[in-house]
Coordinates of C-alpha atoms and ligand atoms in Angstrom, one line a residue:
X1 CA 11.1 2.0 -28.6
X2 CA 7.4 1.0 -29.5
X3 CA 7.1 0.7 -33.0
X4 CA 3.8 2.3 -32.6
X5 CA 4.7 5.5 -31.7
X6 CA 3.4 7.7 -34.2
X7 CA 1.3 10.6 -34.5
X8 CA -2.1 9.4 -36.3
X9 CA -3.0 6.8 -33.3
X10 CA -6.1 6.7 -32.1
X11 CA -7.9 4.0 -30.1
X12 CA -11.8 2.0 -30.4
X13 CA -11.5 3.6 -26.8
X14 CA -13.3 6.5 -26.2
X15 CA -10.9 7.9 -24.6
X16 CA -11.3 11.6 -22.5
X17 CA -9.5 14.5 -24.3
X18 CA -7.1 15.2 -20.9
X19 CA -6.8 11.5 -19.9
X20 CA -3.1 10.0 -18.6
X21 CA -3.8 7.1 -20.5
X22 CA -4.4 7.4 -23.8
X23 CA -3.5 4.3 -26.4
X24 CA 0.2 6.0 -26.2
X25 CA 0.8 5.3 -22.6
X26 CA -0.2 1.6 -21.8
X27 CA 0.5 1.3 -18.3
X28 CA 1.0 -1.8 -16.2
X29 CA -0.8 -2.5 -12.7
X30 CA -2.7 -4.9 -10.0
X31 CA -6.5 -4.6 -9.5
X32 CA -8.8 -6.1 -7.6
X33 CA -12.0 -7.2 -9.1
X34 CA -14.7 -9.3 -7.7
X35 CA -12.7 -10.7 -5.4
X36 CA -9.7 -11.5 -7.8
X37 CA -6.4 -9.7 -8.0
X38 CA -4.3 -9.4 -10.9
X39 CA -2.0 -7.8 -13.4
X40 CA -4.2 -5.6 -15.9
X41 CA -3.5 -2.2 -18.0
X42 CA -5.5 1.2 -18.5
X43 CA -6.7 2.3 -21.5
X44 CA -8.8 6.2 -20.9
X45 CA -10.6 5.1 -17.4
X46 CA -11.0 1.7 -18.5
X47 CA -8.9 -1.0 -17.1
X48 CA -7.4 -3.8 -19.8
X49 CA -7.8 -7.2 -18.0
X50 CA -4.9 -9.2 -18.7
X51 CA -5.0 -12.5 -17.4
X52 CA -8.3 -13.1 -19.5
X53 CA -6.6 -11.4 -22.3
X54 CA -3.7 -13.9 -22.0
X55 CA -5.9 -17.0 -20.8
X56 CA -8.3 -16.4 -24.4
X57 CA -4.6 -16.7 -26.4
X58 CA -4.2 -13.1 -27.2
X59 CA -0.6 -13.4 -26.1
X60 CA -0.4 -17.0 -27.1
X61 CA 2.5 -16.2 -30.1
X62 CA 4.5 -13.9 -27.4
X63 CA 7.8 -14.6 -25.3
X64 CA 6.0 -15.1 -22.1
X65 CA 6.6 -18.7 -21.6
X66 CA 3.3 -19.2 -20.5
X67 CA -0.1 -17.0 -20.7
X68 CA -0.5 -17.4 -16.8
X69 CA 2.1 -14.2 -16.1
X70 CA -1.1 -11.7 -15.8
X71 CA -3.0 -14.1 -13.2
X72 CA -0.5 -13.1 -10.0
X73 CA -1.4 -10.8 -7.7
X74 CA 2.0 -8.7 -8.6
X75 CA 3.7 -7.8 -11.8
X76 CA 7.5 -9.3 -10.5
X77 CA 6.6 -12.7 -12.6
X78 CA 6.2 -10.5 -15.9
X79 CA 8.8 -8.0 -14.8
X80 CA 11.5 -11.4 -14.5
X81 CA 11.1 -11.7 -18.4
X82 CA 13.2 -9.4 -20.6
X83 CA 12.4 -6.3 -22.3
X84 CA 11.2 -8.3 -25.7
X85 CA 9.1 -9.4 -23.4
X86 CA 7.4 -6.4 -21.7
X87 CA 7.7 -4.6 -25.4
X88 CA 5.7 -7.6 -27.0
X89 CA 2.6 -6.8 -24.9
X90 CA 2.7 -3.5 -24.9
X91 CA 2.6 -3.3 -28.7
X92 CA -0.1 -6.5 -29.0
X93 CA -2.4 -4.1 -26.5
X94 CA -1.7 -1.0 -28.6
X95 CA -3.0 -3.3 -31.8
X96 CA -5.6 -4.8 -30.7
X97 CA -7.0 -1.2 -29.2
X98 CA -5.9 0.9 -31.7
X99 CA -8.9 2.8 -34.0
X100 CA -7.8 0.3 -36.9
X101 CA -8.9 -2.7 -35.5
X102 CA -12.3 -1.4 -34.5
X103 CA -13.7 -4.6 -35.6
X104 CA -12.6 -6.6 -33.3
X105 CA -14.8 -4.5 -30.9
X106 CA -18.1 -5.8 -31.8
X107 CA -16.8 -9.5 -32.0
X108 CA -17.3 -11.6 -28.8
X109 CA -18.6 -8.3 -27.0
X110 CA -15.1 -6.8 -26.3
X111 CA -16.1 -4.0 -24.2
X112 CA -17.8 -6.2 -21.9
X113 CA -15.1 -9.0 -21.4
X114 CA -11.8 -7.0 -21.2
X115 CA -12.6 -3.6 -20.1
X116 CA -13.6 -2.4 -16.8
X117 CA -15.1 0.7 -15.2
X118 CA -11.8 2.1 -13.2
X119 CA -14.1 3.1 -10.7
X120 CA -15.3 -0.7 -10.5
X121 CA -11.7 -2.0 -9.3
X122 CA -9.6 -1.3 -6.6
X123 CA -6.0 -0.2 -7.3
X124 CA -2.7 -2.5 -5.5
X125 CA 0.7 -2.7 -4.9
X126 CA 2.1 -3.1 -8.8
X127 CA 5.1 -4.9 -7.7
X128 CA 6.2 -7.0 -4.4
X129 CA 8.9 -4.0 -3.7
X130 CA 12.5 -6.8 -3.0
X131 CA 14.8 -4.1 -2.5
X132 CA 14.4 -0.5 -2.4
X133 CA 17.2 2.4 -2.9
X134 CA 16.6 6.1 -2.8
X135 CA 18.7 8.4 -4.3
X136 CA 19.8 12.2 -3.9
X137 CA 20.3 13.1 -7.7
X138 CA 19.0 16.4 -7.5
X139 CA 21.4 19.2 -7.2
X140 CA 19.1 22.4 -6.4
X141 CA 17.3 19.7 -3.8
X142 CA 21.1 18.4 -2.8
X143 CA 22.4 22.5 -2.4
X144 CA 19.1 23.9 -0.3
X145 CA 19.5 21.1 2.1
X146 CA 23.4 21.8 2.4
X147 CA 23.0 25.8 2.7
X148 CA 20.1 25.1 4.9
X149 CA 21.8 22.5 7.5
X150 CA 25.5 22.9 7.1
X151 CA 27.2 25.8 5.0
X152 CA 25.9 27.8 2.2
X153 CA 29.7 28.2 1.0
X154 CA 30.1 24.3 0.7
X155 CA 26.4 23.1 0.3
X156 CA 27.5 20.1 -2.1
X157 CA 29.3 17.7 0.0
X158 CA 32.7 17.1 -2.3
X159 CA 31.4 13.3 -3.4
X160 CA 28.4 15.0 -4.8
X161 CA 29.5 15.3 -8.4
X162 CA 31.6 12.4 -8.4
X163 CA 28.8 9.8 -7.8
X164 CA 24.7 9.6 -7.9
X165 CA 24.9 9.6 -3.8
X166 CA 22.2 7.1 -2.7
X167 CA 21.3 4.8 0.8
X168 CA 19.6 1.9 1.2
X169 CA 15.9 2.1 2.3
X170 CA 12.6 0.1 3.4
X171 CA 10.6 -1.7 1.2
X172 CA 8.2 -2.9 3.4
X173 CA 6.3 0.0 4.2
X174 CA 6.2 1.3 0.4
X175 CA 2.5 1.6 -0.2
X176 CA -0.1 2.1 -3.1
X177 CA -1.8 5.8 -3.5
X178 CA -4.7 6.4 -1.3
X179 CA -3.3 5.0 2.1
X180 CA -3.7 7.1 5.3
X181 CA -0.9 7.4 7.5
X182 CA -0.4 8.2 11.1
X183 CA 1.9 10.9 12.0
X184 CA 4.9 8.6 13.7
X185 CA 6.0 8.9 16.9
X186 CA 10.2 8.9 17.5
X187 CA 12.8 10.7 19.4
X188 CA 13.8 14.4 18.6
X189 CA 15.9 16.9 20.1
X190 CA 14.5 20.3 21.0
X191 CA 15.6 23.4 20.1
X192 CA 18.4 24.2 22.5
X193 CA 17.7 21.2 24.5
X194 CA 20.7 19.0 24.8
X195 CA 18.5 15.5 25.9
X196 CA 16.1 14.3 23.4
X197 CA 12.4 13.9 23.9
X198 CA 10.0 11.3 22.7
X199 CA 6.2 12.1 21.0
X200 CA 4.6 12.5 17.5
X201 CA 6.7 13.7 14.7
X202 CA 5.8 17.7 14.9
X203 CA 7.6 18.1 11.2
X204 CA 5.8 15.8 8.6
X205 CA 7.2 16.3 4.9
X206 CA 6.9 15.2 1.5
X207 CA 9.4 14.3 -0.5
X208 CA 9.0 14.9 -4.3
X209 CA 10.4 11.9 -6.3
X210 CA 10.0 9.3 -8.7
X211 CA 11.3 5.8 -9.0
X212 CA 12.4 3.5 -11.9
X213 CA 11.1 -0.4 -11.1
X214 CA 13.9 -2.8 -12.5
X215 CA 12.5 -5.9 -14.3
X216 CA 15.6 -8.6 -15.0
X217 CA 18.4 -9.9 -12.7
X218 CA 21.8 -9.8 -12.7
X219 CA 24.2 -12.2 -10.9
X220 CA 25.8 -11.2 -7.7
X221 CA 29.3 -10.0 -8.7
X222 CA 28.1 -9.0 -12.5
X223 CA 27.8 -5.0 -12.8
X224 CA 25.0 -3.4 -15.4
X225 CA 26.8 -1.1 -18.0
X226 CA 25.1 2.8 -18.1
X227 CA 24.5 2.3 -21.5
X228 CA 22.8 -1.2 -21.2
X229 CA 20.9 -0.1 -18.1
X230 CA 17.5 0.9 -20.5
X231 CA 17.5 -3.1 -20.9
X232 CA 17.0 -3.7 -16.6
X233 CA 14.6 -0.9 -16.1
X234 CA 10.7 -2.1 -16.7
X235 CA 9.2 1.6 -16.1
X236 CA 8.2 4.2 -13.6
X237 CA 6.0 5.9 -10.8
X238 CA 5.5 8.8 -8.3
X239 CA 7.0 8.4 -5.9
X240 CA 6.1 10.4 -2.2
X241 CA 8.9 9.7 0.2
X242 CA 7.3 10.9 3.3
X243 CA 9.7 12.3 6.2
X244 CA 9.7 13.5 9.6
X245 CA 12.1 15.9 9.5
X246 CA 12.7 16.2 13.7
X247 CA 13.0 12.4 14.0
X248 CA 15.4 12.8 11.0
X249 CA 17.6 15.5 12.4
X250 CA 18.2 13.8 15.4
X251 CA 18.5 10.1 14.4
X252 CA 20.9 10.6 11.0
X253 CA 24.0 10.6 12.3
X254 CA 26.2 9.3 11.8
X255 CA 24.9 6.0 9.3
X256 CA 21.7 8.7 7.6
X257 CA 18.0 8.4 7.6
X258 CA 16.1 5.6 9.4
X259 CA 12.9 5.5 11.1
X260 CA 12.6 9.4 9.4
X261 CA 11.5 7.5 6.6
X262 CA 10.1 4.2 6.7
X263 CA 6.6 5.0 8.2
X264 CA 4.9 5.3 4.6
X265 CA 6.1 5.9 1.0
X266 CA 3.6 6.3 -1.7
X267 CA 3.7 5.4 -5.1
X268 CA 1.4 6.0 -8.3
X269 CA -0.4 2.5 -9.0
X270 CA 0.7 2.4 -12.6
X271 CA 3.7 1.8 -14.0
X272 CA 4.5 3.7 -16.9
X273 CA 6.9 1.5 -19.2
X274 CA 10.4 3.2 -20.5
X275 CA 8.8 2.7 -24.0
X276 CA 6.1 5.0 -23.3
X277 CA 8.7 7.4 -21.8
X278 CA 10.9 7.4 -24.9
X279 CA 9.2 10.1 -26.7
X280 CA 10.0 12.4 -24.0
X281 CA 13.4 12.0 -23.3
X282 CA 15.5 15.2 -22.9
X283 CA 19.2 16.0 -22.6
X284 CA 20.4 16.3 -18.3
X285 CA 22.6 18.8 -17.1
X286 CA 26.0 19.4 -18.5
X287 CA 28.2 17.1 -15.6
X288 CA 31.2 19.1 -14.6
X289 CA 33.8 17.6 -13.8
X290 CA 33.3 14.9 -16.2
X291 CA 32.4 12.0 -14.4
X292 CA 34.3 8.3 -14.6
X293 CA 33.8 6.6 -17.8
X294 CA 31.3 3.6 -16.0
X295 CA 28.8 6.8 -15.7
X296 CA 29.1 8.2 -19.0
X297 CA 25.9 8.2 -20.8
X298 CA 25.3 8.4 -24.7
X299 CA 22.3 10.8 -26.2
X300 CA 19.2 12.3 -24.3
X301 CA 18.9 10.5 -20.9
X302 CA 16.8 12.8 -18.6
X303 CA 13.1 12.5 -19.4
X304 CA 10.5 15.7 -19.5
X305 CA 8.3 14.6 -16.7
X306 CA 5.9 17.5 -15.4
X307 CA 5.3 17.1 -11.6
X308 CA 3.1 18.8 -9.4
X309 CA 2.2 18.5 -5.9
X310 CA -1.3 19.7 -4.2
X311 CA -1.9 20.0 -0.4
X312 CA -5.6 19.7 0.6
X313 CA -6.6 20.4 4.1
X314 CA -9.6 17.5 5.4
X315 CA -12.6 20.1 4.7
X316 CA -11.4 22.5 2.0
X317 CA -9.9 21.9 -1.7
X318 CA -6.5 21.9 -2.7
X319 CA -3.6 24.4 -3.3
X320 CA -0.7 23.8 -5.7
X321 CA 2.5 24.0 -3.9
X322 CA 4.8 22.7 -5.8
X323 CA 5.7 22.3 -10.0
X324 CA 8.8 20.7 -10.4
X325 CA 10.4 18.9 -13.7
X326 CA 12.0 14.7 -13.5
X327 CA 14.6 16.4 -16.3
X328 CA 16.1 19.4 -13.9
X329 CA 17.9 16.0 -12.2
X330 CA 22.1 15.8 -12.4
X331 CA 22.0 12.1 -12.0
X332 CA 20.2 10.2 -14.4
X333 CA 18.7 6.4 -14.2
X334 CA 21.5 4.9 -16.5
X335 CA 23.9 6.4 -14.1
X336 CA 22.1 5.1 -11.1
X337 CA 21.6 1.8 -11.8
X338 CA 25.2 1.7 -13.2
X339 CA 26.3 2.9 -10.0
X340 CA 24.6 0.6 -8.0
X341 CA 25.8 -2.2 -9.4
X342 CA 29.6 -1.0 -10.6
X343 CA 30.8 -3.0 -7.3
X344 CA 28.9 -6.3 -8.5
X345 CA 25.8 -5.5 -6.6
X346 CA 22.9 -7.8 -7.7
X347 CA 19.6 -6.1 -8.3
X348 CA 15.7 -8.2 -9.2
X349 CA 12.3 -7.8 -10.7
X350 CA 10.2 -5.9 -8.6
X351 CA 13.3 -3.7 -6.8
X352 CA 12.6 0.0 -7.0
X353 CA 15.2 3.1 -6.5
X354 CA 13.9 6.5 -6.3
X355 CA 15.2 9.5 -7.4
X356 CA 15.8 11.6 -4.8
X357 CA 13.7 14.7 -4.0
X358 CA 13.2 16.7 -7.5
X359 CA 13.5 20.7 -6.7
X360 CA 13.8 22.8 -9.7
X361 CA 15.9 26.0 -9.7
X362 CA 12.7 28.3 -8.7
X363 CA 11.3 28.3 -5.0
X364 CA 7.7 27.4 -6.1
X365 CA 9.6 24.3 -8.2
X366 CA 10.9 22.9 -4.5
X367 CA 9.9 19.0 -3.9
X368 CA 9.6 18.8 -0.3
X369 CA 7.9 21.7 2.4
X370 CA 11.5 21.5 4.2
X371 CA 12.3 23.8 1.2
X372 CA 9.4 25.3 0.1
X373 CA 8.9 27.0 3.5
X374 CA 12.4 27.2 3.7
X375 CA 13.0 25.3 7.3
X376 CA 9.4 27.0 8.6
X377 CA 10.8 30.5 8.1
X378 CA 7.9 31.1 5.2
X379 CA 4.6 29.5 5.6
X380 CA 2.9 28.7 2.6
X381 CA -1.1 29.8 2.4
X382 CA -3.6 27.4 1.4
X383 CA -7.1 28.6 -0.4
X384 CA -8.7 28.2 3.3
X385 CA -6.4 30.8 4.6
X386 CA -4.3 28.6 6.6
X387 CA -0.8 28.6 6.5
X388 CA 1.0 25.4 6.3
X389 CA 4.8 25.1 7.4
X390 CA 5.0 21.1 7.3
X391 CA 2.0 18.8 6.9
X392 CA -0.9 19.0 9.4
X393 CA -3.2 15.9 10.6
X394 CA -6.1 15.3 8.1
X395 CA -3.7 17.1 5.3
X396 CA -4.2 15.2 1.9
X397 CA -0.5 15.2 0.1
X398 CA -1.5 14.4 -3.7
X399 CA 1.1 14.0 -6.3
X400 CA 0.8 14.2 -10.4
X401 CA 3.2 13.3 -13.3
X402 CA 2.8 14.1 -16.4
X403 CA 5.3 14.4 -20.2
X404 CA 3.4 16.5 -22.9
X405 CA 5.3 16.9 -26.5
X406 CA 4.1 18.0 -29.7
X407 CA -0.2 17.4 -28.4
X408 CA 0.7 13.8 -27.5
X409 CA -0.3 13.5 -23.2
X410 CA 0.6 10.2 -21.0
X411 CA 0.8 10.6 -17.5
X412 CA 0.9 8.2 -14.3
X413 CA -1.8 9.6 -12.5
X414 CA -1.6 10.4 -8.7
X415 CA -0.3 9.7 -6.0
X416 CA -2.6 10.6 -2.5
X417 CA -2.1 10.0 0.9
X418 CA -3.8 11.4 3.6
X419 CA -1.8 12.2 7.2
X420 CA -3.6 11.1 9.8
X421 CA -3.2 12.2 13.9
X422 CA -0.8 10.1 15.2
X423 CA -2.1 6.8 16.7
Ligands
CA501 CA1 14.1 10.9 -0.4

């Protein structure tokens, strides 16, 4: 944990009363800047520019091995460190921005040098994704989809409780918030046709998630203990795992989802470290029946993450449709990652497992339309008085995270796409 949590901290920063990114949070990401990319933080809407942070010594007496780490155009050469590492920069930001050390403001014109206008940069992929995993951790999600496709009696399949059920996924076409994607084309079956047919995807979802990014390695064959897995993981983001539910339906059997879900995933651009996230952790669900001793998990796990999701039609605002919470999950990241890699599975920097779709136990706190509109039997209304059953072309999905605890606010900011018509 940051040894700068506390209560009385304050920043040189001005730093908007609502912000995600006050001197608490301390986020990494990629921006592009005058025709450079590379590795930077957020302080309020400034952004902290690292590599000259690290190339005027400012990290010089740090474990980094060298200052260069914050020049690359992706985080995955810092994330390859260890967590002394990703700690030590965090707290060297936190005081050398923090209201104490106002000084050092006026000397060699601060402001100017390391701090830049968000609205001056453009946003990029945080990490090169290696490997990506998505999970299906959350029960309420996990039991709508099983009363909803198979049988209401047996919605949880009997593994469900036994182990953090997950598949391996795409990580080529994860993308950074604010990409448009076409609507995909693919095979589905009609209703009551027995011969598929092949066109756009007429059922585009969301998926409400978010995903932990791991940082260091471990060797093929070596497993990561649950209670040692807070060491591997660097931090997290939003995560929108888009779907087309008719391509899905008809393609998932018998090996699960494939070309459902690898047309566009997007993620928040900043990753929010574990340290930040500390302060928010909350206990999970009681597990019943008590799961194998490689999964068991000591103290508060779960973390009180507020999520939201907004759809807003091309020429009209948005409409909330969605509040869901990262704690309602049954699985949580120490259990994933221990899972994962129980069989000696070897994970890297810059691999990225999502969570699954997050539904709360309240149909407004669903994560994904699928549920919301309960299989198109309830249309949602938008403030334009449309209706909405699954996304429609020119639809702009936007996703927020948030934690909140005792007046202390970080957030990750948003995660936006916009569906295009299909190409
Ligand atoms: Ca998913």
């Amino acid at each position: 944990m940051s040894i700068f949590n506390t209560k009385g901290l304050s920043s040189w920063v001005s730093v908007p009363a609502d912000s995600d990114f006050p001197i608490h949070n301390i986020p990494f990401g990629v921006v592009s800047y005058q025709g450079q990319t590379h590795c930077a933080s957020r302080i309020g809407d400034f952004v902290i520019d690292l590599a000259l942070l690290g190339e005027d010594g400012w990290f010089d007496d740090l474990p980094l091995g060298n200052g260069a780490v914050f020049h690359n155009p992706t985080l995955n050469a810092f994330l390859e460190l260890d967590k002394k590492a990703w700690t030590s920069v965090r707290n060297r930001l936190i005081e050398l921005f923090q209201s104490a050390n106002a000084e050092i403001r006026d000397h060699d014109d601060w402001v100017n040098k390391y701090l830049i206008p968000i609205s001056d940069v453009e946003m990029q992929m945080p990490v090169q994704v290696g490997d990506y995993t998505d999970f299906y951790s959350s029960i309420e999600h996990a039991t709508n989809v099983g009363i909803m496709f198979r049988d209401p009696a047996n919605a949880l399949l009997p593994n469900w409780k036994h182990l953090p059920v997950g598949y391996h996924g795409r990580a080529s076409s994860i993308v950074v918030s604010g990409a448009e994607i076409h609507r995909p084309y693919g095979q589905t079956l009609p209703k009551d046709a027995t011969t598929p047919v092949f066109g756009p995807s007429r059922l585009v979802d969301f998926e409400l998630e978010m995903a932990f990014i791991t940082g260091k390695a471990n060797k093929l064959g070596d497993s990561i203990p649950a209670e040692k897995a807070d060491d591997y993981i660097f931090g997290m983001v939003i995560f929108n795992d888009l779907s087309a539910r008719d391509i899905q339906k008809w393609e998932y059997v018998p090996l699960g989802p494939f070309l459902s879900k690898n047309f566009g995933s997007v993620i928040s651009p900043w990753i929010v470290t574990l340290d930040a996230l500390e302060f928010y952790r909350v206990a999970g669900p009681i597990q019943d029946p008590r799961v194998f001793p490689y999964l068991e998990t000591l103290g508060d796990k779960n973390i009180d993450i507020h999520l939201s999701v907004s759809l807003k039609p091309a020429d009209s605002s948005e409409t909330a449709v969605s509040k869901s919470n990262y704690k309602y999950l049954y699985w949580n990241m120490n259990q994933q990652l221990a899972h994962h890699t129980v069989n000696g599975c070897n994970i890297k920097a810059g691999d990225m497992y999502a969570s699954g779709t997050i539904s709360g136990p309240t149909p407004d706190s669903y994560g994904s339309l699928l549920e919301l509109s309960w299989q198109g039997t309830k249309p949602l209304k938008m403030n334009d008085g449309t209706e909405r059953r699954f996304v429609s072309d020119n639809d702009s999905i936007i996703m927020r995270a948030w934690c909140e605890k005792d007046g202390r606010k970080i957030g990750f900011g948003e995660s936006v796409c916009k569906i295009l018509p299909a190409k």
